[in-house]
GROMACS .gro file of C-alpha atoms in nm:
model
  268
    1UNK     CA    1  -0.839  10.815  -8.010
    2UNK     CA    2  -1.121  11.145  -7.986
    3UNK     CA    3  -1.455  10.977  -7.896
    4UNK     CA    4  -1.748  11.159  -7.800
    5UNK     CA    5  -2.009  11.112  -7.487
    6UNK     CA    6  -2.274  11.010  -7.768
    7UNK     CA    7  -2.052  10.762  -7.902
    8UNK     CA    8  -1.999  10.598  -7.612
    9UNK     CA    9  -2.326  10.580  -7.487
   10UNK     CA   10  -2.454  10.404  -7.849
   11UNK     CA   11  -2.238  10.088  -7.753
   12UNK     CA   12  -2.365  10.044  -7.403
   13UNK     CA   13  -2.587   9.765  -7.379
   14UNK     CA   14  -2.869   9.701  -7.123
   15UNK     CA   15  -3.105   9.476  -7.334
   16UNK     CA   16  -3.084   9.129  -7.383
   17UNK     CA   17  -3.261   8.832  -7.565
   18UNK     CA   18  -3.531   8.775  -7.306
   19UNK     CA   19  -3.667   8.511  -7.541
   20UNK     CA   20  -3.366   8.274  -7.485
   21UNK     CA   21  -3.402   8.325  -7.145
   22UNK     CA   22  -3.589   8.066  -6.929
   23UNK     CA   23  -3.887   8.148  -6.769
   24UNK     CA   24  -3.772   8.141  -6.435
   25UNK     CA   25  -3.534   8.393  -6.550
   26UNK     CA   26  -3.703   8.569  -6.811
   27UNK     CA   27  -3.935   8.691  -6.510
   28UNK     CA   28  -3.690   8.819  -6.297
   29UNK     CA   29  -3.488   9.092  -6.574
   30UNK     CA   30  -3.450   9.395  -6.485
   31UNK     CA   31  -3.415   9.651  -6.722
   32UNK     CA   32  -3.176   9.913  -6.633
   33UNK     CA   33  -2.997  10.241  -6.827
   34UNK     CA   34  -2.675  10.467  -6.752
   35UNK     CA   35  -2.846  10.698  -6.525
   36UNK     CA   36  -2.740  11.055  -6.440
   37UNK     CA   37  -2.491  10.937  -6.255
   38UNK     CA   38  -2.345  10.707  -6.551
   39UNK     CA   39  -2.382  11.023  -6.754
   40UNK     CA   40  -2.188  11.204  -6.489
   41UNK     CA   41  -1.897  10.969  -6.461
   42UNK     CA   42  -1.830  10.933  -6.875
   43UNK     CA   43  -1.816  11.311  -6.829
   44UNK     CA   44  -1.545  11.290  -6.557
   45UNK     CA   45  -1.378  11.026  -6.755
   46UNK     CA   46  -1.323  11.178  -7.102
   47UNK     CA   47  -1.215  11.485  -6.922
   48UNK     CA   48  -0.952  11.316  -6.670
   49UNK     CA   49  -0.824  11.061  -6.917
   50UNK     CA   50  -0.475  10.969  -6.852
   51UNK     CA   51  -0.211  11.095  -7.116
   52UNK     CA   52   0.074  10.874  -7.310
   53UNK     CA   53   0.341  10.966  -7.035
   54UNK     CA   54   0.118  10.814  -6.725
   55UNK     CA   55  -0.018  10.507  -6.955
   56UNK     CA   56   0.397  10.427  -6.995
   57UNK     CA   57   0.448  10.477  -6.633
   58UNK     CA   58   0.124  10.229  -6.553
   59UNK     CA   59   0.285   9.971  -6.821
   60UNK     CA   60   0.630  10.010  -6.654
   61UNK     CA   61   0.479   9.974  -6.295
   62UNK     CA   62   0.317   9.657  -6.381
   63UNK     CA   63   0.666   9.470  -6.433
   64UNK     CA   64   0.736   9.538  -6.057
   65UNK     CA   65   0.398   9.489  -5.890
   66UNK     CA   66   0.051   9.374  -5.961
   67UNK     CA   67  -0.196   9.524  -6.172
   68UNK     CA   68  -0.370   9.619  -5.882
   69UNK     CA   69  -0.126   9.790  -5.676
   70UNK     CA   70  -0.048   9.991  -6.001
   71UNK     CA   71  -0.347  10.098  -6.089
   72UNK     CA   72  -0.397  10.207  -5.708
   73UNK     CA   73  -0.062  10.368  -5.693
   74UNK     CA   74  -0.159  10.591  -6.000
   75UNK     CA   75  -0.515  10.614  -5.979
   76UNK     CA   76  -0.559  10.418  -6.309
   77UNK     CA   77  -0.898  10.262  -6.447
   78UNK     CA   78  -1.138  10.391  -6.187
   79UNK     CA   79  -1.464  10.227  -6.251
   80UNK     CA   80  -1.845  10.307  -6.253
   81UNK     CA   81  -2.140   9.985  -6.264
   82UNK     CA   82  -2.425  10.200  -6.091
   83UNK     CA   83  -2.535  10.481  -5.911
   84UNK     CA   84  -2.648  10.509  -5.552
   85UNK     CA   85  -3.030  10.589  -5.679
   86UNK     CA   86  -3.050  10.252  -5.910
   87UNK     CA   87  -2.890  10.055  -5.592
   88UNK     CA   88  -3.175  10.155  -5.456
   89UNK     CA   89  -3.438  10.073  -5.670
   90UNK     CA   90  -3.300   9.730  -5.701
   91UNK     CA   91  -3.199   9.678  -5.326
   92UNK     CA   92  -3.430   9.949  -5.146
   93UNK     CA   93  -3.281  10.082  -4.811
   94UNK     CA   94  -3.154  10.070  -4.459
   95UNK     CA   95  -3.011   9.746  -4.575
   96UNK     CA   96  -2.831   9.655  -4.272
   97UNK     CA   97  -2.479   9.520  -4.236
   98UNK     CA   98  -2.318   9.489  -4.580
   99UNK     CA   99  -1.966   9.288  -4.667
  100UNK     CA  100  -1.792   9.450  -5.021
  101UNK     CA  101  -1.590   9.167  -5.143
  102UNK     CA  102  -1.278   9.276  -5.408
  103UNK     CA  103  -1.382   9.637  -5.340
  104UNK     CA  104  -1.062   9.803  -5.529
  105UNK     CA  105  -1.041  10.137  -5.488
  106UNK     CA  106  -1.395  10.188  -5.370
  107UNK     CA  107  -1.555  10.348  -5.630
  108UNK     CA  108  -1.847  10.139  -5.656
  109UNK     CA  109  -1.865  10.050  -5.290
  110UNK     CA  110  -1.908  10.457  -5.237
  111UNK     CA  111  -2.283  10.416  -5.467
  112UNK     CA  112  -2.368  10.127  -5.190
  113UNK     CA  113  -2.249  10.216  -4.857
  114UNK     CA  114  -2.513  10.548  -4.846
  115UNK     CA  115  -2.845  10.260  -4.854
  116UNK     CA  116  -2.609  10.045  -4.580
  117UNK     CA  117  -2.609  10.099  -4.165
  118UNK     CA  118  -2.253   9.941  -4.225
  119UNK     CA  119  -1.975   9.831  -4.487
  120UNK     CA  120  -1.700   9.615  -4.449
  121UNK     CA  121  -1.468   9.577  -4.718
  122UNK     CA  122  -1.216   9.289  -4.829
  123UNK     CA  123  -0.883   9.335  -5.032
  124UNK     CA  124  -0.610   9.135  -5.137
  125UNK     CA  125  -0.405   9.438  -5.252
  126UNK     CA  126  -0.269   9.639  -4.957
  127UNK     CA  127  -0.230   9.959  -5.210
  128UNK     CA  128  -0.633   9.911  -5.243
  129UNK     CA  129  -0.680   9.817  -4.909
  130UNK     CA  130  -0.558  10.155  -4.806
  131UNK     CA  131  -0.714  10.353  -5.004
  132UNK     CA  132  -1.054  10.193  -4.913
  133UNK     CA  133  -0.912  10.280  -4.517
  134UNK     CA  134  -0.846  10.627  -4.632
  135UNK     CA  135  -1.209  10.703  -4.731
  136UNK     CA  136  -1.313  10.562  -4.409
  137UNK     CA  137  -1.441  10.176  -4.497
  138UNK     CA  138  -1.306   9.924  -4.220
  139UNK     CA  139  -1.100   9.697  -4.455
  140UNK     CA  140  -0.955   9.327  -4.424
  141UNK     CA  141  -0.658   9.184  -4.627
  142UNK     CA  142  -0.762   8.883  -4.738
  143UNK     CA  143  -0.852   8.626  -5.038
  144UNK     CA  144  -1.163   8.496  -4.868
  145UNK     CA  145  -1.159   8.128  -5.066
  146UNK     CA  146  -0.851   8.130  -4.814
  147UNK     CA  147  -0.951   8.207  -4.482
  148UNK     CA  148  -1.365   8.273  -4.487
  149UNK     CA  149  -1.585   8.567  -4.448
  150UNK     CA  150  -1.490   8.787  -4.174
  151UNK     CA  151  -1.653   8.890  -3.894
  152UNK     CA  152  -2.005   8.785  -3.981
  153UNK     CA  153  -2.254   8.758  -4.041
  154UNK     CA  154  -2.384   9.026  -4.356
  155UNK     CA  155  -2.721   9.112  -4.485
  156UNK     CA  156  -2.584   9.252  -4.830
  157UNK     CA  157  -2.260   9.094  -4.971
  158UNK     CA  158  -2.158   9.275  -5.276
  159UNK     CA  159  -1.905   9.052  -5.527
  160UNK     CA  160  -1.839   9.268  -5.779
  161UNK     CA  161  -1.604   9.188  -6.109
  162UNK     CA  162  -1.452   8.910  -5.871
  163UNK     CA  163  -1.519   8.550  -5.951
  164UNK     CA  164  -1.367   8.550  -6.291
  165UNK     CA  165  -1.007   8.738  -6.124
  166UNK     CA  166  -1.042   8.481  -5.816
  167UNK     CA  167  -0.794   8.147  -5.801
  168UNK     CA  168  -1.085   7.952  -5.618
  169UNK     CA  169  -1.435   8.113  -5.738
  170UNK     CA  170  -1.652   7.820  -5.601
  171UNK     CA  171  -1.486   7.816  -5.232
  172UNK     CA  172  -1.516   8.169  -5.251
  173UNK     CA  173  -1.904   8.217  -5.308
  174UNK     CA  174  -1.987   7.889  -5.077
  175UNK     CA  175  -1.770   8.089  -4.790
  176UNK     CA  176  -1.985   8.389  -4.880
  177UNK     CA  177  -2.311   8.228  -4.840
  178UNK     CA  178  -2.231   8.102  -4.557
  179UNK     CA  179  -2.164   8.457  -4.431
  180UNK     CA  180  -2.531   8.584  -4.515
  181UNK     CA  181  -2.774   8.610  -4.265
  182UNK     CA  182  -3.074   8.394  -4.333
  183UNK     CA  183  -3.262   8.580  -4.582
  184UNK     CA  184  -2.929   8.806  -4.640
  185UNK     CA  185  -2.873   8.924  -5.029
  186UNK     CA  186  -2.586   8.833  -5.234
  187UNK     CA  187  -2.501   9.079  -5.557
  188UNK     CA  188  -2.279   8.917  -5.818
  189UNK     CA  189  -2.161   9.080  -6.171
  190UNK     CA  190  -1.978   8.917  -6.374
  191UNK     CA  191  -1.801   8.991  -6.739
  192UNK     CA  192  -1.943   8.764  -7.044
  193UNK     CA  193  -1.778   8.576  -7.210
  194UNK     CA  194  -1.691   8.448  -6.950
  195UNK     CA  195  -1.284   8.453  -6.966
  196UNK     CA  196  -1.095   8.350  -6.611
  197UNK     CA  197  -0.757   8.441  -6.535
  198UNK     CA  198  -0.581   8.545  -6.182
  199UNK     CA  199  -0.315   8.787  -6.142
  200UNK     CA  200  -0.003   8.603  -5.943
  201UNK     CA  201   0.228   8.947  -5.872
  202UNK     CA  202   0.322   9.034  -6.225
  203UNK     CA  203   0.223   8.729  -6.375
  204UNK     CA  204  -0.122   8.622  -6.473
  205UNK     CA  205  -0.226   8.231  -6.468
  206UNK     CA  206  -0.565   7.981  -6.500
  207UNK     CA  207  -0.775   7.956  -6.205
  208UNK     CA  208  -0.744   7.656  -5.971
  209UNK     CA  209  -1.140   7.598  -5.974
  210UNK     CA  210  -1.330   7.618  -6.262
  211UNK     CA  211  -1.718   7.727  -6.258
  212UNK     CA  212  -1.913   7.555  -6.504
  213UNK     CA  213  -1.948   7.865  -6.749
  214UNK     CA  214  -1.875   7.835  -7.142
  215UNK     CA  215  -1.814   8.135  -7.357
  216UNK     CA  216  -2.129   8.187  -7.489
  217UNK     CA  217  -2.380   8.424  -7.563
  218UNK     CA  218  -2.477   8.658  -7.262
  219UNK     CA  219  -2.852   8.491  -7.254
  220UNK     CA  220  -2.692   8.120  -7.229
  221UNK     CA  221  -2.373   8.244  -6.988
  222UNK     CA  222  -2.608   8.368  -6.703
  223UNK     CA  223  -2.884   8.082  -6.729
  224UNK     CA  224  -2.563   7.906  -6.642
  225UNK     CA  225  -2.408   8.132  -6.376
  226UNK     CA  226  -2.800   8.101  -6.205
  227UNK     CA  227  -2.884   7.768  -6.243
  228UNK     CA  228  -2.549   7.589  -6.242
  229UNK     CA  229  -2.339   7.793  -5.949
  230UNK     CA  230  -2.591   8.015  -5.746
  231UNK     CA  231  -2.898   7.824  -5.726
  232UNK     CA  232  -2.719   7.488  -5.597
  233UNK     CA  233  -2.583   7.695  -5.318
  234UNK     CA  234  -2.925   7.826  -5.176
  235UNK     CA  235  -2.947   8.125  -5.327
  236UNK     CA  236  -3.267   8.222  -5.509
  237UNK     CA  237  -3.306   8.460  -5.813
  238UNK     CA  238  -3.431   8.815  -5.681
  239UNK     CA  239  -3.336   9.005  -6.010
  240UNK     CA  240  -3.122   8.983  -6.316
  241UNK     CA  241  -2.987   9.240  -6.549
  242UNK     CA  242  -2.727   9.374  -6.803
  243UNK     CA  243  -2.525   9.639  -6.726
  244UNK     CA  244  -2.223   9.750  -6.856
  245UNK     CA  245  -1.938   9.848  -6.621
  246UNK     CA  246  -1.743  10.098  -6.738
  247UNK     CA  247  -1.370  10.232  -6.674
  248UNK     CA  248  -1.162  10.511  -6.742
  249UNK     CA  249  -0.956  10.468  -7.002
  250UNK     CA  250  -0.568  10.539  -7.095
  251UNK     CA  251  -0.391  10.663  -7.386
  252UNK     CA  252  -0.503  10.415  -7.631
  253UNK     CA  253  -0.878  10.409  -7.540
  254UNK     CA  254  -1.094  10.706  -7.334
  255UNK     CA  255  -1.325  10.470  -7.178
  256UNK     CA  256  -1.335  10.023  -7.156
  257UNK     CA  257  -1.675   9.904  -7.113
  258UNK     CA  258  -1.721   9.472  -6.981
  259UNK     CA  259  -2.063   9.358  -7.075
  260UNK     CA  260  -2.187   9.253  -6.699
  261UNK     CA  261  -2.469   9.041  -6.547
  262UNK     CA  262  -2.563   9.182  -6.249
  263UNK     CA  263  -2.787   8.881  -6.055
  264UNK     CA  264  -2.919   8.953  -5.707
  265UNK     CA  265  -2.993   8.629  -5.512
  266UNK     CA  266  -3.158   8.583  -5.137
  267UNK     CA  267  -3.044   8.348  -4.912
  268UNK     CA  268  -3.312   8.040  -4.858
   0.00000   0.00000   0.00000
């Protein structure tokens, strides 16, 4: 499939129906765009798009080992939510200590970790989890809804493209509140609609927990990501927005774009 830059960029959306928004919420969106460094990574990703023979090998791979660990192993579907200068104007700087939770291949933790005096990264891939040691993050191997935030506590935890790939999403963000510092920052982006599944080696199964999400429109999906699983854990609504995050593609597609919410919450 040929697709242009142009054509890309007229299916990214960043708006939303603020009117079916409450409020509460309605106040808080944040309207962001794809940013040069958005621009810059479509760029990199039409012209490095994988051809037919490594898409085979990837779909070969992935009867052997995880998704994950193939897509490390052959640098497959790098990905791109936003750059370093929009962290910033939604974060500010000299954040402090900073936990990335999931962090893959570290693609997006590289636009945090400039605005951080330290990042930590989990991973429950050991492929991933040494490429993140390669570029220099300190790494742990670990599900965190198993054995709790390490070494904290955090004044930035980043969960990124997590809780709907996670067997236990609801121990998971209660361990990671409790690994804030008082005041501390939790980011969260999420896919809508809101579809759970979690990779099991080469198999992929339903969650054990269940967050009280429906598939439903974007406007109705985060009122109930907010309301129904952040604010009940002490965390308060900072900022909201919509931002697609974007991957490089294979052979069948140049570029796969998830409609995210991106919700920043403090720590009460």
């Amino acid at each position: 499939m040929t697709i242009s830059e142009e054509e890309i960029r007229a299916t990214l959306t960043y708006d939303c129906d603020e009117s079916a928004l409450p409020r509460e919420i309605r106040s808080r969106f944040v309207r962001l765009d794809l940013g040069d460094e958005g621009a810059e990574f479509l760029r990199r990703a039409l012209a490095t798009r994988p051809g037919r023979a490594k898409t085979a090998m990837h779909r070969v791979l992935r009867t052997f080992v995880s998704d994950f660990d193939a897509n490390g192993m052959l640098d497959m579907y790098p990905m791109h939510l936003l750059g370093t200068s929009q962290w910033r104007t939604l974060l500010g700087d000299r954040l402090g200590r900073h936990l990335d939770v999931g962090a893959g291949a570290g693609e997006v933790t590289k636009t945090l970790s400039p605005l951080l005096a330290e990042t930590v990264t989990t991973e429950t891939s050991r492929v991933m989890a040494n490429k993140l040691r390669a570029q220099g993050f300190r790494c742990f191997e670990a599900d965190l809804a198993e054995r709790g935030v390490p070494d904290p506590t955090y004044d930035l935890v980043s969960c990124l493209n997590v809780i709907d790939r996670c067997a236990k999403p609801q121990t998971l963000l209660e361990r990671v509140q409790t690994g804030l510092s008082p005041g501390g920052r939790l980011v969260l982006a999420t896919p809508f609609p809101f579809d759970p599944f979690v990779y099991r080696g080469t198999t992929s199964g339903e969650p054990e927990e269940r967050l009280p999400i429906t598939r439903d429109s974007w406007e109705r999906s985060v009122t109930r990501l907010i309301c129904d699983v952040l604010s009940p854990l002490g965390l308060e609504l900072e900022s909201v927005s919509r931002v697609p995050y974007l991957c490089r593609g294979d052979a069948s597609r140049p570029v796969y774009v998830l409609d995210d919410a991106l919700v920043v919450c403090r720590k009460r």
